[in-house]
Structure formats: C-alpha cells, structure tokens
PDB file of C-alpha atoms in Angstrom:
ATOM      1  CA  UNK G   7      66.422 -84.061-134.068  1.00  0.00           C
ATOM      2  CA  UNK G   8      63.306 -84.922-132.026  1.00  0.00           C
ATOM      3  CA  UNK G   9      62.085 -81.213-131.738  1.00  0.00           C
ATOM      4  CA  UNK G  10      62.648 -80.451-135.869  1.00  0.00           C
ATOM      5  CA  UNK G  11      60.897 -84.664-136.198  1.00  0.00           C
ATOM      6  CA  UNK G  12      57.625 -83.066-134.183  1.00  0.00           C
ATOM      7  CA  UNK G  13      57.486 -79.428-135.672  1.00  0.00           C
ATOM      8  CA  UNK G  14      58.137 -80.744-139.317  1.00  0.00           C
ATOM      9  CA  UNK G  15      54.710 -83.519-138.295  1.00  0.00           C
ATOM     10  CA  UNK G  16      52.805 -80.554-136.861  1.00  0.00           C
ATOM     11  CA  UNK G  17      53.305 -78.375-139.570  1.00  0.00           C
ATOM     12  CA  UNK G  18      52.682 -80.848-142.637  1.00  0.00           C
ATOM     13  CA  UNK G  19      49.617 -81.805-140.530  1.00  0.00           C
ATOM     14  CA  UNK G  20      48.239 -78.218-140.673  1.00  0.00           C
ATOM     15  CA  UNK G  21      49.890 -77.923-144.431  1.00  0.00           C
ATOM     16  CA  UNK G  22      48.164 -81.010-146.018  1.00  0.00           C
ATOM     17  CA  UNK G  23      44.890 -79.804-144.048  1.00  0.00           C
ATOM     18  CA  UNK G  24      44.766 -77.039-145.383  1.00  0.00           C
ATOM     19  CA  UNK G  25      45.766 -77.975-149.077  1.00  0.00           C
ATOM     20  CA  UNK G  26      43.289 -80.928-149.175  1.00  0.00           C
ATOM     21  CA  UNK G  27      40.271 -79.596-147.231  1.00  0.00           C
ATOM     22  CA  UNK G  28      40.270 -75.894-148.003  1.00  0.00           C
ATOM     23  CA  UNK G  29      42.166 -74.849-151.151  1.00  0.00           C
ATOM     24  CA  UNK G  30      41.384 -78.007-153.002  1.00  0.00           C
ATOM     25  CA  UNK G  31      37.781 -76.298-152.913  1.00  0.00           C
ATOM     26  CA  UNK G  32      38.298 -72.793-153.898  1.00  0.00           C
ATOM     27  CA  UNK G  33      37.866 -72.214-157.455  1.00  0.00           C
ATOM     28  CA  UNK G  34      40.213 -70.099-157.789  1.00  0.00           C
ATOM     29  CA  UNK G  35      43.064 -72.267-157.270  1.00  0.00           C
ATOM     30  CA  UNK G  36      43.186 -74.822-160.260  1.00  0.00           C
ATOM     31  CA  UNK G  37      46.863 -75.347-159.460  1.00  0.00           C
ATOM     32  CA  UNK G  38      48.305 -75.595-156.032  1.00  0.00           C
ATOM     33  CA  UNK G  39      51.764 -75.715-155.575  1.00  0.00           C
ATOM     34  CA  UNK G  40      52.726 -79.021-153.512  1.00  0.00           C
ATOM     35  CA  UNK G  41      53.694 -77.395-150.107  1.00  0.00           C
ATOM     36  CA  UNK G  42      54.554 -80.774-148.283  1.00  0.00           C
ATOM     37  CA  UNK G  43      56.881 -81.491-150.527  1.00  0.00           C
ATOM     38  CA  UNK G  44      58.849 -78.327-150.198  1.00  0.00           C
ATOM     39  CA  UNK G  45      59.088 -78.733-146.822  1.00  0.00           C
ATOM     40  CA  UNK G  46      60.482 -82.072-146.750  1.00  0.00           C
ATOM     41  CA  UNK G  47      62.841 -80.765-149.044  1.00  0.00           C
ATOM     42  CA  UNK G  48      63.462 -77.476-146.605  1.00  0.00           C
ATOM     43  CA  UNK G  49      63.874 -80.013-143.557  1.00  0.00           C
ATOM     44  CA  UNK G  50      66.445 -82.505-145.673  1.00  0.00           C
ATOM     45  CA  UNK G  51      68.765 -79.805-146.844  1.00  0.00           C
ATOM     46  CA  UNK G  52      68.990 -78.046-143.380  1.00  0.00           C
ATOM     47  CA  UNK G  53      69.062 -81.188-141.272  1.00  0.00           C
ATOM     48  CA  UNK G  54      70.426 -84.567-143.561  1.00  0.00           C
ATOM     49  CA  UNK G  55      69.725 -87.419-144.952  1.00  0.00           C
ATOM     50  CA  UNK G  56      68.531 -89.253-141.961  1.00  0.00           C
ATOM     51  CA  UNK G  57      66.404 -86.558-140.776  1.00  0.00           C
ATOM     52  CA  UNK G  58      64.659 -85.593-143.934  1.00  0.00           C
ATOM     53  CA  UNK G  59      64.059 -89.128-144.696  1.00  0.00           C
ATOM     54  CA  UNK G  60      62.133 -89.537-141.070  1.00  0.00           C
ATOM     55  CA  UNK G  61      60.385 -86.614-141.741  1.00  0.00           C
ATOM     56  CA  UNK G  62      59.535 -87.228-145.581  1.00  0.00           C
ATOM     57  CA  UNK G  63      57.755 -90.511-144.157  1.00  0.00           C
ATOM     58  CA  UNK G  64      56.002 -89.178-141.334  1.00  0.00           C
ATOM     59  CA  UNK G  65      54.814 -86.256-144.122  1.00  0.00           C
ATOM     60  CA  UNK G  66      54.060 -88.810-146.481  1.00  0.00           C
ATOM     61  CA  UNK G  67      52.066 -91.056-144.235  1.00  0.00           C
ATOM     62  CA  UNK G  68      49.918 -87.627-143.126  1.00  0.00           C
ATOM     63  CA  UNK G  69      49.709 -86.605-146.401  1.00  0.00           C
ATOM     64  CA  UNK G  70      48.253 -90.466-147.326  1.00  0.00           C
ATOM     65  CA  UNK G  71      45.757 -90.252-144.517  1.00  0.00           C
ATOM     66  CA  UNK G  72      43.895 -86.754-145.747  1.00  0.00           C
ATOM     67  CA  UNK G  73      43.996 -87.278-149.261  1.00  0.00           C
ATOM     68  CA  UNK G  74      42.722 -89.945-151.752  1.00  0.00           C
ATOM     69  CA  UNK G  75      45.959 -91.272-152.957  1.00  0.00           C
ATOM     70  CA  UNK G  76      46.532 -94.817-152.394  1.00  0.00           C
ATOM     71  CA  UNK G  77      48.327 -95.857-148.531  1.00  0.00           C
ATOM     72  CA  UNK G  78      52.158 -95.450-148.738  1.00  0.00           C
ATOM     73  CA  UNK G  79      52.268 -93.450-152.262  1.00  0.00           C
ATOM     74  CA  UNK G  80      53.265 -89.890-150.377  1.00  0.00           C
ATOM     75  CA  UNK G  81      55.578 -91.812-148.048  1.00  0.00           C
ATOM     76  CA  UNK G  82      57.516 -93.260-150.465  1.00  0.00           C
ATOM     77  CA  UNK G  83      57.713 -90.557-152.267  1.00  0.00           C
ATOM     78  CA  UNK G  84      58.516 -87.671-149.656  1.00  0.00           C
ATOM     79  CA  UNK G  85      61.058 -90.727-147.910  1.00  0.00           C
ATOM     80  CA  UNK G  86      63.044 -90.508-150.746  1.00  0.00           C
ATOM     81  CA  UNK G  87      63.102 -87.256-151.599  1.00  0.00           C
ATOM     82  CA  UNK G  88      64.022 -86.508-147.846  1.00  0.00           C
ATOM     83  CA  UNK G  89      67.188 -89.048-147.909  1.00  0.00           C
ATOM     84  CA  UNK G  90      67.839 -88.013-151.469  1.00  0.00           C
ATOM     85  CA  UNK G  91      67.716 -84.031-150.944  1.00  0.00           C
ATOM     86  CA  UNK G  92      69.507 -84.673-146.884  1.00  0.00           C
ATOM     87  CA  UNK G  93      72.450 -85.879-149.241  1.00  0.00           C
ATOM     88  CA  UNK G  94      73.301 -81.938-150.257  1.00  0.00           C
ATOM     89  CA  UNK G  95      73.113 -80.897-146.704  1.00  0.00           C
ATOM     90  CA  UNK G  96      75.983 -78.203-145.521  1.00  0.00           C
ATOM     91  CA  UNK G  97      76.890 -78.023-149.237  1.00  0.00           C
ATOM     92  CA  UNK G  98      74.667 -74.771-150.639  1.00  0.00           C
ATOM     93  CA  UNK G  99      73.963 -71.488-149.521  1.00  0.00           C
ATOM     94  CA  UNK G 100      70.050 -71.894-148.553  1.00  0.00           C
ATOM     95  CA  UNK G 101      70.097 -68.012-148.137  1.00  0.00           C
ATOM     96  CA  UNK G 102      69.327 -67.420-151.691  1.00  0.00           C
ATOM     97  CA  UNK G 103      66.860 -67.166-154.232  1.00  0.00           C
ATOM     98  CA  UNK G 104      67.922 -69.291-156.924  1.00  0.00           C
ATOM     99  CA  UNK G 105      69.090 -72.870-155.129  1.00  0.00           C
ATOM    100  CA  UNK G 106      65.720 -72.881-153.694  1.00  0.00           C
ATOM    101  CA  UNK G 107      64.210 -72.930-156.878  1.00  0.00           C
ATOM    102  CA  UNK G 108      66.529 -75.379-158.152  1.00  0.00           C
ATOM    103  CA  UNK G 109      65.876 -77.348-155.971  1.00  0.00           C
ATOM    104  CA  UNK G 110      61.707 -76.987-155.488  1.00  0.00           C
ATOM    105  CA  UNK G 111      61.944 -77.520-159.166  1.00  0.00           C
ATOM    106  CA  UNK G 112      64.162 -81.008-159.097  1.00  0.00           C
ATOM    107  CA  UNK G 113      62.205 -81.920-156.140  1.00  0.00           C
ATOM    108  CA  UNK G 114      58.671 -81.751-157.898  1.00  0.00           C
ATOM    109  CA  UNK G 115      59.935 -83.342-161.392  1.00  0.00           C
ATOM    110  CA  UNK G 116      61.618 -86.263-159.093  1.00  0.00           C
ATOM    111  CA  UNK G 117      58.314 -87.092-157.712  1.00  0.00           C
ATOM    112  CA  UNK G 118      56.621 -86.426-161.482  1.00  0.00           C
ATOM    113  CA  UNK G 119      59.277 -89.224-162.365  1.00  0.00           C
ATOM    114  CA  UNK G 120      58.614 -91.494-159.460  1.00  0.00           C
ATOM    115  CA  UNK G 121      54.551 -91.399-160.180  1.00  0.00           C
ATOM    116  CA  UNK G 122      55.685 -92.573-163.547  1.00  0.00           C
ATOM    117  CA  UNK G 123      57.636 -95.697-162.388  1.00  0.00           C
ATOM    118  CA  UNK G 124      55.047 -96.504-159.745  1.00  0.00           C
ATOM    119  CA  UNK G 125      52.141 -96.123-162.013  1.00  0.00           C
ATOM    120  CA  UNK G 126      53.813 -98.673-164.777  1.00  0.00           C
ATOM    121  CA  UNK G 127      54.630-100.843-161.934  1.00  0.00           C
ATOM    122  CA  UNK G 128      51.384-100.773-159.682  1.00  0.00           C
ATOM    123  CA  UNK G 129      48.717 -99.947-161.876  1.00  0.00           C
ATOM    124  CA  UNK G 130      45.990 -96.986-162.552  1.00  0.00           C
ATOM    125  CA  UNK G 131      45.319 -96.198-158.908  1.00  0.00           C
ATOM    126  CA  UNK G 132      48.679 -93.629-159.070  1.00  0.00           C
ATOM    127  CA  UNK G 133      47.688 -90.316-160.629  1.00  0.00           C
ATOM    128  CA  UNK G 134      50.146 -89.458-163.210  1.00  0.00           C
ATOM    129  CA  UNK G 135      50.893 -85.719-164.921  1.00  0.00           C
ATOM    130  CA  UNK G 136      50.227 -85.224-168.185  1.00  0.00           C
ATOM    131  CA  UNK G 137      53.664 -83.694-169.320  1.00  0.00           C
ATOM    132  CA  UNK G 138      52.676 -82.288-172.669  1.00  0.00           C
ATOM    133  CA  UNK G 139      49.788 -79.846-170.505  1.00  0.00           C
ATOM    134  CA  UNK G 140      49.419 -76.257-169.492  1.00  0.00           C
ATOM    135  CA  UNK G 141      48.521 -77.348-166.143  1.00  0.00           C
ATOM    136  CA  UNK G 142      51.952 -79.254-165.264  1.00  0.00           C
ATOM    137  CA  UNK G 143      54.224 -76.329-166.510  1.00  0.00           C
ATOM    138  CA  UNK G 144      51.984 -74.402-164.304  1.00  0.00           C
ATOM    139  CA  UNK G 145      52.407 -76.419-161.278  1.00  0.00           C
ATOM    140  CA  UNK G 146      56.351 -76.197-161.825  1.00  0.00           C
ATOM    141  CA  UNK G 147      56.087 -72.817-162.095  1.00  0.00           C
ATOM    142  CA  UNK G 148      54.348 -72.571-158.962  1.00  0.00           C
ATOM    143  CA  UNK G 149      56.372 -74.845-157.013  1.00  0.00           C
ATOM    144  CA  UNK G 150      60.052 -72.932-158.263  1.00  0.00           C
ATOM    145  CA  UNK G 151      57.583 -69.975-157.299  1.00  0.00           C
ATOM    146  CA  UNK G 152      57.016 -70.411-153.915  1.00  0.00           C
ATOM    147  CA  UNK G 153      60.063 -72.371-152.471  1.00  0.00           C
ATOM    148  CA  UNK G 154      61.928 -69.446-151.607  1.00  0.00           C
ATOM    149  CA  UNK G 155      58.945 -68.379-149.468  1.00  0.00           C
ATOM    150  CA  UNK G 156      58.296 -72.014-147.982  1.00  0.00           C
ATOM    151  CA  UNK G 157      62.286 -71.715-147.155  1.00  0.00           C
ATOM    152  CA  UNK G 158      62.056 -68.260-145.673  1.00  0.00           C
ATOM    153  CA  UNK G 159      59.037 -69.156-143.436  1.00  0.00           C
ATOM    154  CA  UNK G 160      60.702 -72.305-141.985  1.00  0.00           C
ATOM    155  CA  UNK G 161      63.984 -69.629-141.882  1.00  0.00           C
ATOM    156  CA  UNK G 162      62.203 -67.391-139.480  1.00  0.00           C
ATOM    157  CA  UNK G 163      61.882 -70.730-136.847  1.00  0.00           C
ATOM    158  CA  UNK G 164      65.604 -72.086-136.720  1.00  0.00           C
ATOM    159  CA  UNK G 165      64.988 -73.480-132.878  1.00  0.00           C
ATOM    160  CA  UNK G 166      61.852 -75.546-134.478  1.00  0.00           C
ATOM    161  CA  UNK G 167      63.056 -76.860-137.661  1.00  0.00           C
ATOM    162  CA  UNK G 168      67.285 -77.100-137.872  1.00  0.00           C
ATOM    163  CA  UNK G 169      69.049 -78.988-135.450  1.00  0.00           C
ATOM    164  CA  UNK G 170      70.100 -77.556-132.249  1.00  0.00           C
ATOM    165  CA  UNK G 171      73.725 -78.100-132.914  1.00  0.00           C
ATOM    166  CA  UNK G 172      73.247 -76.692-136.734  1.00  0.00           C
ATOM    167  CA  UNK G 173      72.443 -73.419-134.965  1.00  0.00           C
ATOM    168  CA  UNK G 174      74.769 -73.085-132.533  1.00  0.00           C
ATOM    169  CA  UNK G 175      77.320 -73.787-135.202  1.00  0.00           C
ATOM    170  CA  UNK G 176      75.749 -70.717-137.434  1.00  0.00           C
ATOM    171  CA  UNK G 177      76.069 -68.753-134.159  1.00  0.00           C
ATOM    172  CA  UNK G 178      79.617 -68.813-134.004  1.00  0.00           C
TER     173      UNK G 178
END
C-alpha cells in the first residue's frame, strides 16, 4: 500500500503540474478534463476504500497547493471520492470500456454536487459549474472520454499502482 500511496503522490504531482501550469495556458484547451480526479478514482477501485481515501487526500492537498482553490477544497473532495469509489472495489470488471465511463462520469458529477453543498455552506470562494452551460456538458463529456485511457495508462503499471497482493492474486 506504501508503493501505490507514493506512485499515486508522484504522479498527481506531475498530473496537477501539468494541468495547472501548462494546459491551463494553451488556448486551445477551453475544457480540460479533471485528470486527478480520475486517478483517485482508478487508485480507489483497484486498491479500496482505505487506500483511495489516503490517496484522494494526499491528491487533494497537491492539487490545493498548485492551484487557486481555497486550502482543503480538493482534499475533501478527492478524500471522499477515494473512500466512496474504494467501496466498489473487487466488484466490476475494470477491463472494460463502459464501467470506466460510468464511473469517470459519477465521479465528476459527485464532486459538481459537493462544490454545490460547500459553496452554500462556505461562501463564494468555491467555484461552482454552471449546469445549464455548453461548457459543463463538455467537461463531462471529456471526463467519460478519457477515463478509459487514464485507466489503461495506470493498467500498463500494476507493480506501481495495485497492491502487491491484488496482483499476485490476478496471477493465479
């Protein structure tokens, strides 16, 4: 559990880097899809509950650090998600397409839902989505897009980010 803790820190590290400090810039990308999430969600479902939620608030606390949200916003959030998500783990087939999806998809309106609650209860610091815009169907869409991919990438690294005895269980 260690080894997956300090892979899944290095890698949101370099994710959230390069999210807020080079494709927040580009032009080109008015919607990004919200890669730190899906891979708190990746580590949860392959690991558990106790296990995605260390790793959604180490990701969350990174993910406070390099971008302008308010302290403890992506920690609570990605915690959460982490326990919540960890609570499905050994149930579905991760090698397919569509669970993935379901699941970047659930994953992305749960944290729509919880910047919702923590904006009525903390105040206009929390950046909220705009529901009724082209922009958040878009970001859905690109989330459910690429969380097969984020899933496959993490796939090709078993040693790094499942649990030694998950993978000597899939050996056998």
């Amino acid at each position: 559990m260690k080894k997956v803790i300090l892979w899944t820190s290095l890698s949101v590290f370099f994710i959230t880097l390069l999210q807020t400090a080079i494709f927040s810039h580009i032009s080109f990308f008015t919607v990004l899809p919200d890669l730190v999430l899906l891979t708190v969600i990746y580590i949860a479902i392959s690991n558990g509950s106790l296990t995605g939620l260390i790793c959604g608030f180490i990701a969350g606390l990174l993910a406070d650090f390099l971008s302008a949200a308010p302290i403890g916003l992506h920690s609570f959030i990605f915690t959460l998600t982490g326990y919540l998500v960890g609570k499905f783990y050994g149930i579905y087939n991760l090698n397919k397409v569509i669970f993935p999806c379901i699941l970047g998809g659930l994953g992305f309106v749960f944290k729509v839902l919880l910047l919702f609650v923590l904006k009525i209860l903390f105040g206009q610091n929390i950046h909220t989505y705009n529901i009724f815009s082209i922009n958040f169907a878009i970001e859905a869409a690109v989330n459910i897009f690429f969380t097969p991919f984020v899933f496959l990438f993490f796939n090709l690294f078993p040693q790094a980010f499942i649990s030694r005895s998950i993978v000597q269980y899939e050996k056998y």
